[in-house]
Coordinates of C-alpha atoms and ligand atoms in Angstrom, one line a residue:
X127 CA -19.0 -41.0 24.5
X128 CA -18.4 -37.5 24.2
X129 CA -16.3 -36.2 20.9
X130 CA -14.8 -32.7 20.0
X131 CA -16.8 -32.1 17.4
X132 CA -19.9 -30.2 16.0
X133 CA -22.8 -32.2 14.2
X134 CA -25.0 -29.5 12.0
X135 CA -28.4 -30.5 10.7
X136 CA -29.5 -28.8 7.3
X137 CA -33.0 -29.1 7.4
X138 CA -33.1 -27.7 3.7
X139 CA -32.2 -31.5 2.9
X140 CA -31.6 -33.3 5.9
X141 CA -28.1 -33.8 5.5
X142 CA -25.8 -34.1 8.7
X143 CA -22.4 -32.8 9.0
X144 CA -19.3 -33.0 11.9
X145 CA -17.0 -30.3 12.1
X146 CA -13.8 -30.5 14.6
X147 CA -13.9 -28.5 17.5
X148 CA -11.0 -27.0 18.1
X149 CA -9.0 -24.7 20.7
X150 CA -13.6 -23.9 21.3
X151 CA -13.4 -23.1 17.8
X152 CA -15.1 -24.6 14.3
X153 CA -13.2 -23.8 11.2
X154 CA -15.1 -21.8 8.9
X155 CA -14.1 -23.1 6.0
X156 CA -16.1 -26.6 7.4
X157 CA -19.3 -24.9 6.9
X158 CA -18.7 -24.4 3.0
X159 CA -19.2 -28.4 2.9
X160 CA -23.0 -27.6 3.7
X161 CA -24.4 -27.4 0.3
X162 CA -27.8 -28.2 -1.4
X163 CA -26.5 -28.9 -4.6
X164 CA -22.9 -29.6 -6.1
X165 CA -22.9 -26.0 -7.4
X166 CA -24.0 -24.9 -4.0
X167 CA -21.6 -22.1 -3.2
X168 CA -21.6 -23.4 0.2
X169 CA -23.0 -22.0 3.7
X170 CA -20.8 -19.2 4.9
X171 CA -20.5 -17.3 8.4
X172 CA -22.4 -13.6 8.3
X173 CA -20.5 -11.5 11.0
X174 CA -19.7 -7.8 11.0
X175 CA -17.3 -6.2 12.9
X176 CA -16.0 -9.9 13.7
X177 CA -18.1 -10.2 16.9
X178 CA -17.1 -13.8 17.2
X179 CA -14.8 -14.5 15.1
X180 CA -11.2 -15.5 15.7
X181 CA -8.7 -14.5 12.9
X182 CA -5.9 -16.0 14.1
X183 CA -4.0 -17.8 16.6
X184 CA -1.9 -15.6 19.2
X185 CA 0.5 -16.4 22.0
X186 CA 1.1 -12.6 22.8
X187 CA -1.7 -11.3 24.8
X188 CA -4.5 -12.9 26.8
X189 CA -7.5 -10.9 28.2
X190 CA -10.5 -12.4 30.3
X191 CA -13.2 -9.6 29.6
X192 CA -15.6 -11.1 32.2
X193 CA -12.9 -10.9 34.9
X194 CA -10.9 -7.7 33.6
X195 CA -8.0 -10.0 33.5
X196 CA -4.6 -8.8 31.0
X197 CA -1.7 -11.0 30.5
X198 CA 1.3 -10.3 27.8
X199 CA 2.4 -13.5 27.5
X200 CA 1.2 -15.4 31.1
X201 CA 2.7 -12.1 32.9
X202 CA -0.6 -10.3 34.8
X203 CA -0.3 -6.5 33.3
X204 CA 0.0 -5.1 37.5
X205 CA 3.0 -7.3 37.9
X206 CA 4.6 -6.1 34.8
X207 CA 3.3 -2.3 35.5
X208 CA 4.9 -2.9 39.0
X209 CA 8.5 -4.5 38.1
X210 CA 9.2 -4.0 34.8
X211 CA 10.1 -0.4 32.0
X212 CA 8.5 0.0 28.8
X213 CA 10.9 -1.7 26.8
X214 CA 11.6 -4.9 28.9
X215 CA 7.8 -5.3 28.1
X216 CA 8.0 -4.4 24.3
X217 CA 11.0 -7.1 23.9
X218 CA 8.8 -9.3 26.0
X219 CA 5.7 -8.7 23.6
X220 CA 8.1 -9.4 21.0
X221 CA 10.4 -11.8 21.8
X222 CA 8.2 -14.3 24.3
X223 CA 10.5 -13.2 26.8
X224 CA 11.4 -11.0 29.5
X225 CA 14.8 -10.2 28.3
X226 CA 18.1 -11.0 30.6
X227 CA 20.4 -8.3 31.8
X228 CA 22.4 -8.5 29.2
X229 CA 19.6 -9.0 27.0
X230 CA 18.2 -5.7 28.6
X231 CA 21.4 -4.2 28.3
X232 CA 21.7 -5.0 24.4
X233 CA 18.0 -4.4 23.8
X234 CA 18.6 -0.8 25.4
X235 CA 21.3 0.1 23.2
X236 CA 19.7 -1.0 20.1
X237 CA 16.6 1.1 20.7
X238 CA 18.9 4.0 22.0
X239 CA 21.1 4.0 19.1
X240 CA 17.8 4.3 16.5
X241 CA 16.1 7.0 17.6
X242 CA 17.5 10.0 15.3
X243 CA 15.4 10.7 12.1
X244 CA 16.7 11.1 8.3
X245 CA 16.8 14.8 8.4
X246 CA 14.6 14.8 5.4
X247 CA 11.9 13.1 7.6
X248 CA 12.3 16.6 9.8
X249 CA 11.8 18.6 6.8
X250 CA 8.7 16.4 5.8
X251 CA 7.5 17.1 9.1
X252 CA 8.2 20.9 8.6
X253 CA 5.5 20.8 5.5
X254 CA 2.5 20.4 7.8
X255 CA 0.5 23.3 8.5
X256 CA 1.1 24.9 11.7
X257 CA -1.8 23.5 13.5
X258 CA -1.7 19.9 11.8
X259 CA -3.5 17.1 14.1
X260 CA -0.2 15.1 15.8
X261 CA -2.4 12.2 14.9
X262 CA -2.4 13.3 10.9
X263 CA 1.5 14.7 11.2
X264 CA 2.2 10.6 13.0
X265 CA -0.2 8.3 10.5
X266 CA 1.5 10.3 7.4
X267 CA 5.5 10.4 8.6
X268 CA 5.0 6.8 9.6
X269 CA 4.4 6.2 6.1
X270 CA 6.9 8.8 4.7
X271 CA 9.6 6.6 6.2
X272 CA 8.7 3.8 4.0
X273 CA 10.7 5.3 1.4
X274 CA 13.8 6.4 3.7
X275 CA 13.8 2.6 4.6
X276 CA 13.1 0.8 0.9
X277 CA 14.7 -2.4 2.2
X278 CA 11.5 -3.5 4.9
X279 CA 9.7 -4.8 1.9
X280 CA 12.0 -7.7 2.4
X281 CA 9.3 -9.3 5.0
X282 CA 10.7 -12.7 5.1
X283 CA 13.6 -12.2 5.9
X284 CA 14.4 -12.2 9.8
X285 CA 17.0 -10.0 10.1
X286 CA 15.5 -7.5 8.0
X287 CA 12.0 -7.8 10.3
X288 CA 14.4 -7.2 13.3
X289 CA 15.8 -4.2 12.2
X290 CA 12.4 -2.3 11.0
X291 CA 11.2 -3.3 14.2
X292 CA 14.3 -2.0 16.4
X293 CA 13.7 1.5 14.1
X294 CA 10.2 1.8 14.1
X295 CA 9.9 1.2 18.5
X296 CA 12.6 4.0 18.9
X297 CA 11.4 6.1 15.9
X298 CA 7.9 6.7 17.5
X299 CA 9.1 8.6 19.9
X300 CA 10.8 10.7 18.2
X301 CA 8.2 11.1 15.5
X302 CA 5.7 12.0 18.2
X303 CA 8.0 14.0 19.9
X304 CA 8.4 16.3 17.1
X305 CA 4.9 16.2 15.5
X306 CA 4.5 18.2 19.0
X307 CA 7.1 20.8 18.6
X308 CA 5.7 21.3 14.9
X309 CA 2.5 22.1 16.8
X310 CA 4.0 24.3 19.2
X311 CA 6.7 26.1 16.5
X312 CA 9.7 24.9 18.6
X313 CA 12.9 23.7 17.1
X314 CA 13.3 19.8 17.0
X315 CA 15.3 18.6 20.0
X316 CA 17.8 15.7 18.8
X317 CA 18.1 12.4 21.2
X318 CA 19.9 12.5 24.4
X319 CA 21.8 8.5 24.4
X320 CA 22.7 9.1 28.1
X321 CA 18.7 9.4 28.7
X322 CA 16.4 6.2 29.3
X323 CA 13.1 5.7 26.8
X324 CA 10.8 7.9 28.1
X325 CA 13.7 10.6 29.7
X326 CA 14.5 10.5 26.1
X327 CA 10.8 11.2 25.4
X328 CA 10.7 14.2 27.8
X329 CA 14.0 15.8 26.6
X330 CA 12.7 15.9 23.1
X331 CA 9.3 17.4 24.1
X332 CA 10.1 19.9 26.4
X333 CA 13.9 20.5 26.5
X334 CA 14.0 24.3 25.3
X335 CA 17.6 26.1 26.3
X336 CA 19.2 24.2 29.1
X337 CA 22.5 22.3 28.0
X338 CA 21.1 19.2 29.6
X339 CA 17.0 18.2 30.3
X340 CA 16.2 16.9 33.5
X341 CA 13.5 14.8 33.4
X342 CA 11.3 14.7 36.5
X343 CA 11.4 10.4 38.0
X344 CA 7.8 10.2 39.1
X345 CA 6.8 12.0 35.4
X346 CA 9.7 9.7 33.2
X347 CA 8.0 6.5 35.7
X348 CA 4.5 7.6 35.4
X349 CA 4.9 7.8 31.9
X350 CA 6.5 4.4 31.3
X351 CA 3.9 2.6 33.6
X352 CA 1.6 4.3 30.9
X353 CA 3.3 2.9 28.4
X354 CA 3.3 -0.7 29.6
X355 CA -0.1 -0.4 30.4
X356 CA -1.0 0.5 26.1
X357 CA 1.6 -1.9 25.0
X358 CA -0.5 -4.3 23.1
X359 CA -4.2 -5.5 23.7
X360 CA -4.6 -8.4 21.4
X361 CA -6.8 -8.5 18.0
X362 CA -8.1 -4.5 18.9
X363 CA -9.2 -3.0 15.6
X364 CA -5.5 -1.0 15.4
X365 CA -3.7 -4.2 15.8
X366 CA -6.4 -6.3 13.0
X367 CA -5.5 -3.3 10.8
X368 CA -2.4 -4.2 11.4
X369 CA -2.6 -8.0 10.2
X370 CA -4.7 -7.1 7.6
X371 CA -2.3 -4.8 5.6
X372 CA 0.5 -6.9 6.7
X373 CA -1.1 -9.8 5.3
X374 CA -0.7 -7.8 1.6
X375 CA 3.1 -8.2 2.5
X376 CA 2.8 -5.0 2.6
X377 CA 6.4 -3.5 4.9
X378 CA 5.9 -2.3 8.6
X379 CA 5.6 0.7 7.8
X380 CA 3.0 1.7 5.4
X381 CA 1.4 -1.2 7.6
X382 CA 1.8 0.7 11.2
X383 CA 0.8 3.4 9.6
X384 CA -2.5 2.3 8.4
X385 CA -2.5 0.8 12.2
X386 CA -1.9 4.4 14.0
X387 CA -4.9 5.3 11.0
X388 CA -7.1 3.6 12.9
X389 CA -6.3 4.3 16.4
X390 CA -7.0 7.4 15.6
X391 CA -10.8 6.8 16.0
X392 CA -12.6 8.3 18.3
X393 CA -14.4 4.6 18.8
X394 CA -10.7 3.7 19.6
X395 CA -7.0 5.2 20.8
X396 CA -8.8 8.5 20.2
X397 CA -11.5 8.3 23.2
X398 CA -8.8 9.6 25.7
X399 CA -8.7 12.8 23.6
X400 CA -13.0 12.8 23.7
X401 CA -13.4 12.2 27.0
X402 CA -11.3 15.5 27.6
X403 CA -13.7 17.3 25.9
X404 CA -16.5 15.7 27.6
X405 CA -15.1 16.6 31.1
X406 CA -14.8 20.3 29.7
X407 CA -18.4 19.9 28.4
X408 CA -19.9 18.8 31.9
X409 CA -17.5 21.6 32.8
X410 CA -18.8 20.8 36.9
X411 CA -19.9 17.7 39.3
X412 CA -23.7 19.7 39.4
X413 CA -24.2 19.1 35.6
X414 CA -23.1 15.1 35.6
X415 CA -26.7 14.3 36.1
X416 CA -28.3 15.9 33.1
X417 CA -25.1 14.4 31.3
X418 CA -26.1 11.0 32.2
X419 CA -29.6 11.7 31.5
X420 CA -29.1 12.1 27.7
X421 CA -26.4 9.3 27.6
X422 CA -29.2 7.3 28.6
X423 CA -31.6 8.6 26.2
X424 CA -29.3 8.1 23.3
X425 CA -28.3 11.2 22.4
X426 CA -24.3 10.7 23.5
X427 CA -21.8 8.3 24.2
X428 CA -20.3 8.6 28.1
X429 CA -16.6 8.4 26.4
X430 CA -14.0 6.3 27.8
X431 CA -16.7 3.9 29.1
X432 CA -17.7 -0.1 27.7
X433 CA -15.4 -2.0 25.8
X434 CA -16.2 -4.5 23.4
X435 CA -14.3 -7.4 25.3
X436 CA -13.9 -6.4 29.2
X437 CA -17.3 -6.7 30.8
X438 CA -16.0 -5.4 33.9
X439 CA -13.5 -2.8 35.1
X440 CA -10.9 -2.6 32.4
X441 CA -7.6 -3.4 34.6
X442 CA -5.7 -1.0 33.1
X443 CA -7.9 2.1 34.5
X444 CA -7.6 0.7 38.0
X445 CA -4.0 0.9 37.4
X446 CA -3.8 4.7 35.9
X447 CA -6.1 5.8 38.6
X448 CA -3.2 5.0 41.4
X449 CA -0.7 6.4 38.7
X450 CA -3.2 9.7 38.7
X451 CA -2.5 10.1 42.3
X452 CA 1.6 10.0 41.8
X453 CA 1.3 12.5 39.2
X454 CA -0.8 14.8 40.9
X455 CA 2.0 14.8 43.7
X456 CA 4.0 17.0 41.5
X457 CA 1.6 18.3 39.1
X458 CA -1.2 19.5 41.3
X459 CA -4.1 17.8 41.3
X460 CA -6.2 18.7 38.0
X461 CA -10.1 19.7 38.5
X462 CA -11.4 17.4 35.9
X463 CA -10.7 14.8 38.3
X464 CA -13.6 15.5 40.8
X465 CA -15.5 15.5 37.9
X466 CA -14.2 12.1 36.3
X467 CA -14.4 10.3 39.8
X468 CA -18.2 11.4 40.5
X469 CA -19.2 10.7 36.7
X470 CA -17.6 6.7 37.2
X471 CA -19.2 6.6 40.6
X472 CA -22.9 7.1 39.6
X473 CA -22.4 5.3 36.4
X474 CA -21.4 2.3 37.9
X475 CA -24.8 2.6 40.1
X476 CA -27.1 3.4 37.5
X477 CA -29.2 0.4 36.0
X478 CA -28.5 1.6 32.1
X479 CA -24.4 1.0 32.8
X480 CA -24.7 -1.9 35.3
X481 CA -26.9 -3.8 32.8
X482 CA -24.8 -3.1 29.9
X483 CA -21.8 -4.3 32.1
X484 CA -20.4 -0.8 30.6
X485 CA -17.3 0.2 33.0
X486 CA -14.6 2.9 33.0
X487 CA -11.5 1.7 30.2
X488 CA -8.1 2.6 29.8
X489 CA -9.1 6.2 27.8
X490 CA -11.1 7.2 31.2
X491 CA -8.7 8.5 33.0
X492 CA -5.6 8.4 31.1
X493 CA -6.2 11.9 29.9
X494 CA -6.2 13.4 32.4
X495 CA -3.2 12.5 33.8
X496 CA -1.6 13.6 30.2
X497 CA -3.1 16.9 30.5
X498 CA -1.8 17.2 34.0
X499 CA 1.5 16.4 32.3
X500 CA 0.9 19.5 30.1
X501 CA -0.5 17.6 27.1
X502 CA -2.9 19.1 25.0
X503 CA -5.8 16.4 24.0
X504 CA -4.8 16.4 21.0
X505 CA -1.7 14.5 21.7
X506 CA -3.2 12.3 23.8
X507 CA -3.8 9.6 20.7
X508 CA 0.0 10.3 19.6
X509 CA 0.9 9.0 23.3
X510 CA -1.2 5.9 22.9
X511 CA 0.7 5.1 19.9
X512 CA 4.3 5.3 21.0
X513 CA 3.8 2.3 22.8
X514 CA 1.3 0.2 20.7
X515 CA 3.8 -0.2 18.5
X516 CA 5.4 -2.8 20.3
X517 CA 2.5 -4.4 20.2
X518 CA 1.5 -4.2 16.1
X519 CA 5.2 -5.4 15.5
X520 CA 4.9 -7.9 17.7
X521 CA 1.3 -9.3 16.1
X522 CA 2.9 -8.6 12.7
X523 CA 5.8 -10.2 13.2
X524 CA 4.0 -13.2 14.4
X525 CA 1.6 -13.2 11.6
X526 CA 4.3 -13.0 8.8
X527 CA 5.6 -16.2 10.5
X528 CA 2.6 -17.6 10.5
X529 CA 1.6 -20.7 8.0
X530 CA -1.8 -20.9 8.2
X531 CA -2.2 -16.7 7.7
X532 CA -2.8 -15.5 4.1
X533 CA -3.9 -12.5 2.4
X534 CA -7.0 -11.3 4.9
X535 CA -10.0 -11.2 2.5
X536 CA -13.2 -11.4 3.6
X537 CA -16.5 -13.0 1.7
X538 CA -19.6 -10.5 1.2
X539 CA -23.3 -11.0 1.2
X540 CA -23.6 -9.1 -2.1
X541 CA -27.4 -7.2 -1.6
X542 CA -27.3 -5.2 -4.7
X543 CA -29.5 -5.4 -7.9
X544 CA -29.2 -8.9 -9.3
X545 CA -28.1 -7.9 -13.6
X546 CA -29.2 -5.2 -16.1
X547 CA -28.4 -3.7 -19.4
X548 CA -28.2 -0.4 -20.3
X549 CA -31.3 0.8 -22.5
X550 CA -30.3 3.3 -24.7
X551 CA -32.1 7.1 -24.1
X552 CA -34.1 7.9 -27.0
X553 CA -32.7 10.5 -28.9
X554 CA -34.4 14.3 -27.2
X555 CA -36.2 16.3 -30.2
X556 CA -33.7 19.3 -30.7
X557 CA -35.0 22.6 -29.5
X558 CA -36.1 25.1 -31.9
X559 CA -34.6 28.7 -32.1
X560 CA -37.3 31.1 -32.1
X561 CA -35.9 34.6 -33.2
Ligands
CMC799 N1 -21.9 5.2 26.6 C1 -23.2 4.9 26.5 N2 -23.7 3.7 26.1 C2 -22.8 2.8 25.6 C3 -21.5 3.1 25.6 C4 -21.0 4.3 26.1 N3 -19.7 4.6 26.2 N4 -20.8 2.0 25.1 C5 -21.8 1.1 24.8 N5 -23.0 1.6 25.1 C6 -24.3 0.9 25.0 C7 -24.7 0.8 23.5 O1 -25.4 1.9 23.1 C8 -25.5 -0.5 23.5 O2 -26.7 -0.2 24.1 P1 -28.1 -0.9 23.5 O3 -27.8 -2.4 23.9 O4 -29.2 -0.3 24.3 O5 -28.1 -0.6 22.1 C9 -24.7 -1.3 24.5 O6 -24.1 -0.4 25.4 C10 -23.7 -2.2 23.8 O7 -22.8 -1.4 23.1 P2 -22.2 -1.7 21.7 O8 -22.1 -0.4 21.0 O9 -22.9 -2.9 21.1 O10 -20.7 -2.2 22.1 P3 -19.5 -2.4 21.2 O11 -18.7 -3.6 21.7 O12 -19.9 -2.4 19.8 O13 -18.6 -1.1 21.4 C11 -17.1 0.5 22.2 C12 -17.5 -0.9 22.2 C13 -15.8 0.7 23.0 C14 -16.9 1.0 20.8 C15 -18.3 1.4 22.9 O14 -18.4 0.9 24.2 C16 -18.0 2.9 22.9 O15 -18.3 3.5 21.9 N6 -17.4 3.4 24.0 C17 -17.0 4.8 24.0 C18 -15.7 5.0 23.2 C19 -14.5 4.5 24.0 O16 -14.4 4.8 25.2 N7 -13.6 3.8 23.3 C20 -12.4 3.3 23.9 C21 -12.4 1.9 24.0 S1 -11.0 1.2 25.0 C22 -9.6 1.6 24.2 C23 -9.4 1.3 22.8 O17 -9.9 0.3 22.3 O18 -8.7 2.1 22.1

């Protein structure tokens, strides 16, 4: 009769041990019953970088890797990219729910009504140097408002958690707004309420001396698709980050922005901003093949290719690519294109990819529709974070509710030198004067 369970043989003794299978998982904590002796510390799981390891359990976000499948919360991510806006998806990241129409309506107003920084948040912002990183000005004014807000250290309680979250998921776009206009030397543009999300969005980026900014629909939809698409992406290492201060009790703030810390990676969120530089490197379709030749001999990475879960095409970059050819419409079409398309198309022919099941991923081609959009690279990270936040709050917020979660602290295989004293240095012989 079959059983859900694990039987482990320690040949060091013989011993035989059952641990419960559960949800395709063992419990760690099981294995530190395999000892040799009663002080036996205990076997222990060695895994770096949490290859197979699952630190919690999530009802949020579900992705097949093998079959480039993406669901936030049963919803496939082209169904929600077709029907939905950026914040029916952030409620429904949140909440478990696609919200109602009134519930849309409320949701709407809340976020709307948020949006306007302390304006000694503007004045921290002014303090950067003139060419600050948007990344750097975001990680460090995420933190800044920490203190503005001294009351989210109240974690456990709900209403509290509700509020930080309503601030911090209209606050990101203002903060990223104006980390841009720092960079550019323009004066802050305060929210427009009559605008949607991302209108909103555009009007503080580019409004200059119109009385009203018109945002563009296929730009304002574009970049809400975008949006959706970056919204959350399950136990990423921006999100674990996330968890992992949170688990401190630390509030959503310092946390988020220990979370935007680490999307700022080039490994991560900040691919989209290298593989813009790596177009400008291959600089034409003639050079791809040399390109590809030293990605193959080790000497670079192709950016905004493989991804640690999706062994096959990342759904999301099939989606941006149609979105590419919307904005291009109004934009014009940008060059680096050509040179993106060609670079995907012998990649996913040549045996080193193929056998490496390494395929295009959301940072592929993502910035270059930003760039078409008039971003420089360098905000290209701050647009991935606008909309992740939805997603951090929403893992937080389910991780501070959460019974089984603790403080996240790992074990160690400690390698170092086992114990030793200090010998004393024998006194040196004082040096004689001479003259
Ligand atoms: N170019 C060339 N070779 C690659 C690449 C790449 N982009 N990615 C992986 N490989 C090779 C790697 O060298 C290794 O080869 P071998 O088996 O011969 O040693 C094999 O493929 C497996 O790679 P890995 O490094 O073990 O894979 P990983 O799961 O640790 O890393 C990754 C995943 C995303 C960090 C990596 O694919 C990478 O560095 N990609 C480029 C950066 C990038 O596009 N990041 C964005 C990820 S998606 C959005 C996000 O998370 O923010």
């Amino acid at each position: 009769m079959s059983k859900d369970t694990l039987t482990i043989t320690d040949q060091r003794n013989g011993k035989t041990y059952e641990a419960p299978i559960e949800l395709g998982t063992i419990r760690a904590m099981d294995l530190r019953k395999i000892k040799t002796s009663p002080d036996d510390f205990g076997v222990m799981t060695y895994d770096p970088a949490f290859m197979n390891t699952a630190s919690c359990k999530s009802n949020i976000t579900f992705i097949d890797g093998d079959k480039g499948i993406l669901r936030y919360r049963g919803y496939d991510i082209e169904t929600l990219a077709e029907h939905c806006t950026y914040l029916q998806v952030a409620y429904l990241l949140l909440y478990g729910e696609l919200p109602t129409p009134q519930q849309d309506k409320d949701w709407t107003w809340e976020i709307t009504h948020h949006t306007m920084l302390h304006e000694t948040t503007k004045t921290f912002i002014d303090g950067f140097r003139y060419d600050a990183h948007p990344m750097g000005i975001l990680v460090s004014t995420l933190a800044a408002l920490s203190t503005v807000y001294p009351e989210a250290k109240n974690i456990h309680d709900p209403e509290n958690r509700q509020k930080q979250i309503v601030r911090l998921i209209a606050k990101m776009a203002t903060l990223a707004a104006y980390s841009y206009r720092h960079r550019r030397g323009h004066p802050y543009v305060y929210p427009d309420n009559d605008l949607n999300y991302t209108e909103n969005f555009m009007n503080m980026l580019w409004k200059m001396t119109e009385p009203k900014y018109m945002a563009s629909p296929v730009i304002a939809r574009a970049l809400d698709v975008l949006f959706i698409l970056h919204a959350d992406h399950e136990q990423n290492c921006s999100s674990t980050t996330m968890r992992v201060i949170g688990s401190a009790q630390t509030d959503p703030y310092l946390s988020m922005a220990g979370a935007a810390a680490a999307l700022a990676g080039p490994l991560h969120g900040g691919a989209n901003e290298e593989v813009l530089k790596m177009l400008d490197e291959i600089g034409s379709v003639k050079n791809i093949p040399n390109y590809i030749k030293r990605v193959k001999e080790g000497e670079i990475k192709l950016m905004g290719f493989g991804h640690r879960v999706y062994k096959n095409y990342d759904p999301r970059a099939r989606i941006i690519k149609a979105v590419a050819d919307e904005v291009f419409e109004v934009t014009g079409r940008n060059e680096r294109l050509d040179i993106a398309l060609e670079l995907e198309r012998i990649a996913l022919q040549d045996d080193y990819f193929v056998s490496r099941k390494l395929y295009p991923n959301v940072d592929f081609y993502s910035g270059i529709i930003y760039q078409a959009m008039g971003f420089q690279p360098d905000m290209f990270t701050v647009l991935f974070a606008i909309p992740r936040a939805a997603g951090w709050l929403a893992q937080w917020n389910e991780m501070v509710q959460d019974p089984e979660q603790k403080i996240a602290r790992p074990r160690q295989i400690y390698t170092g030198i086992d114990h030793r004293q200090i010998i004393a240095k024998q006194e040196e012989p004082a040096e004689v004067k001479v003259g």
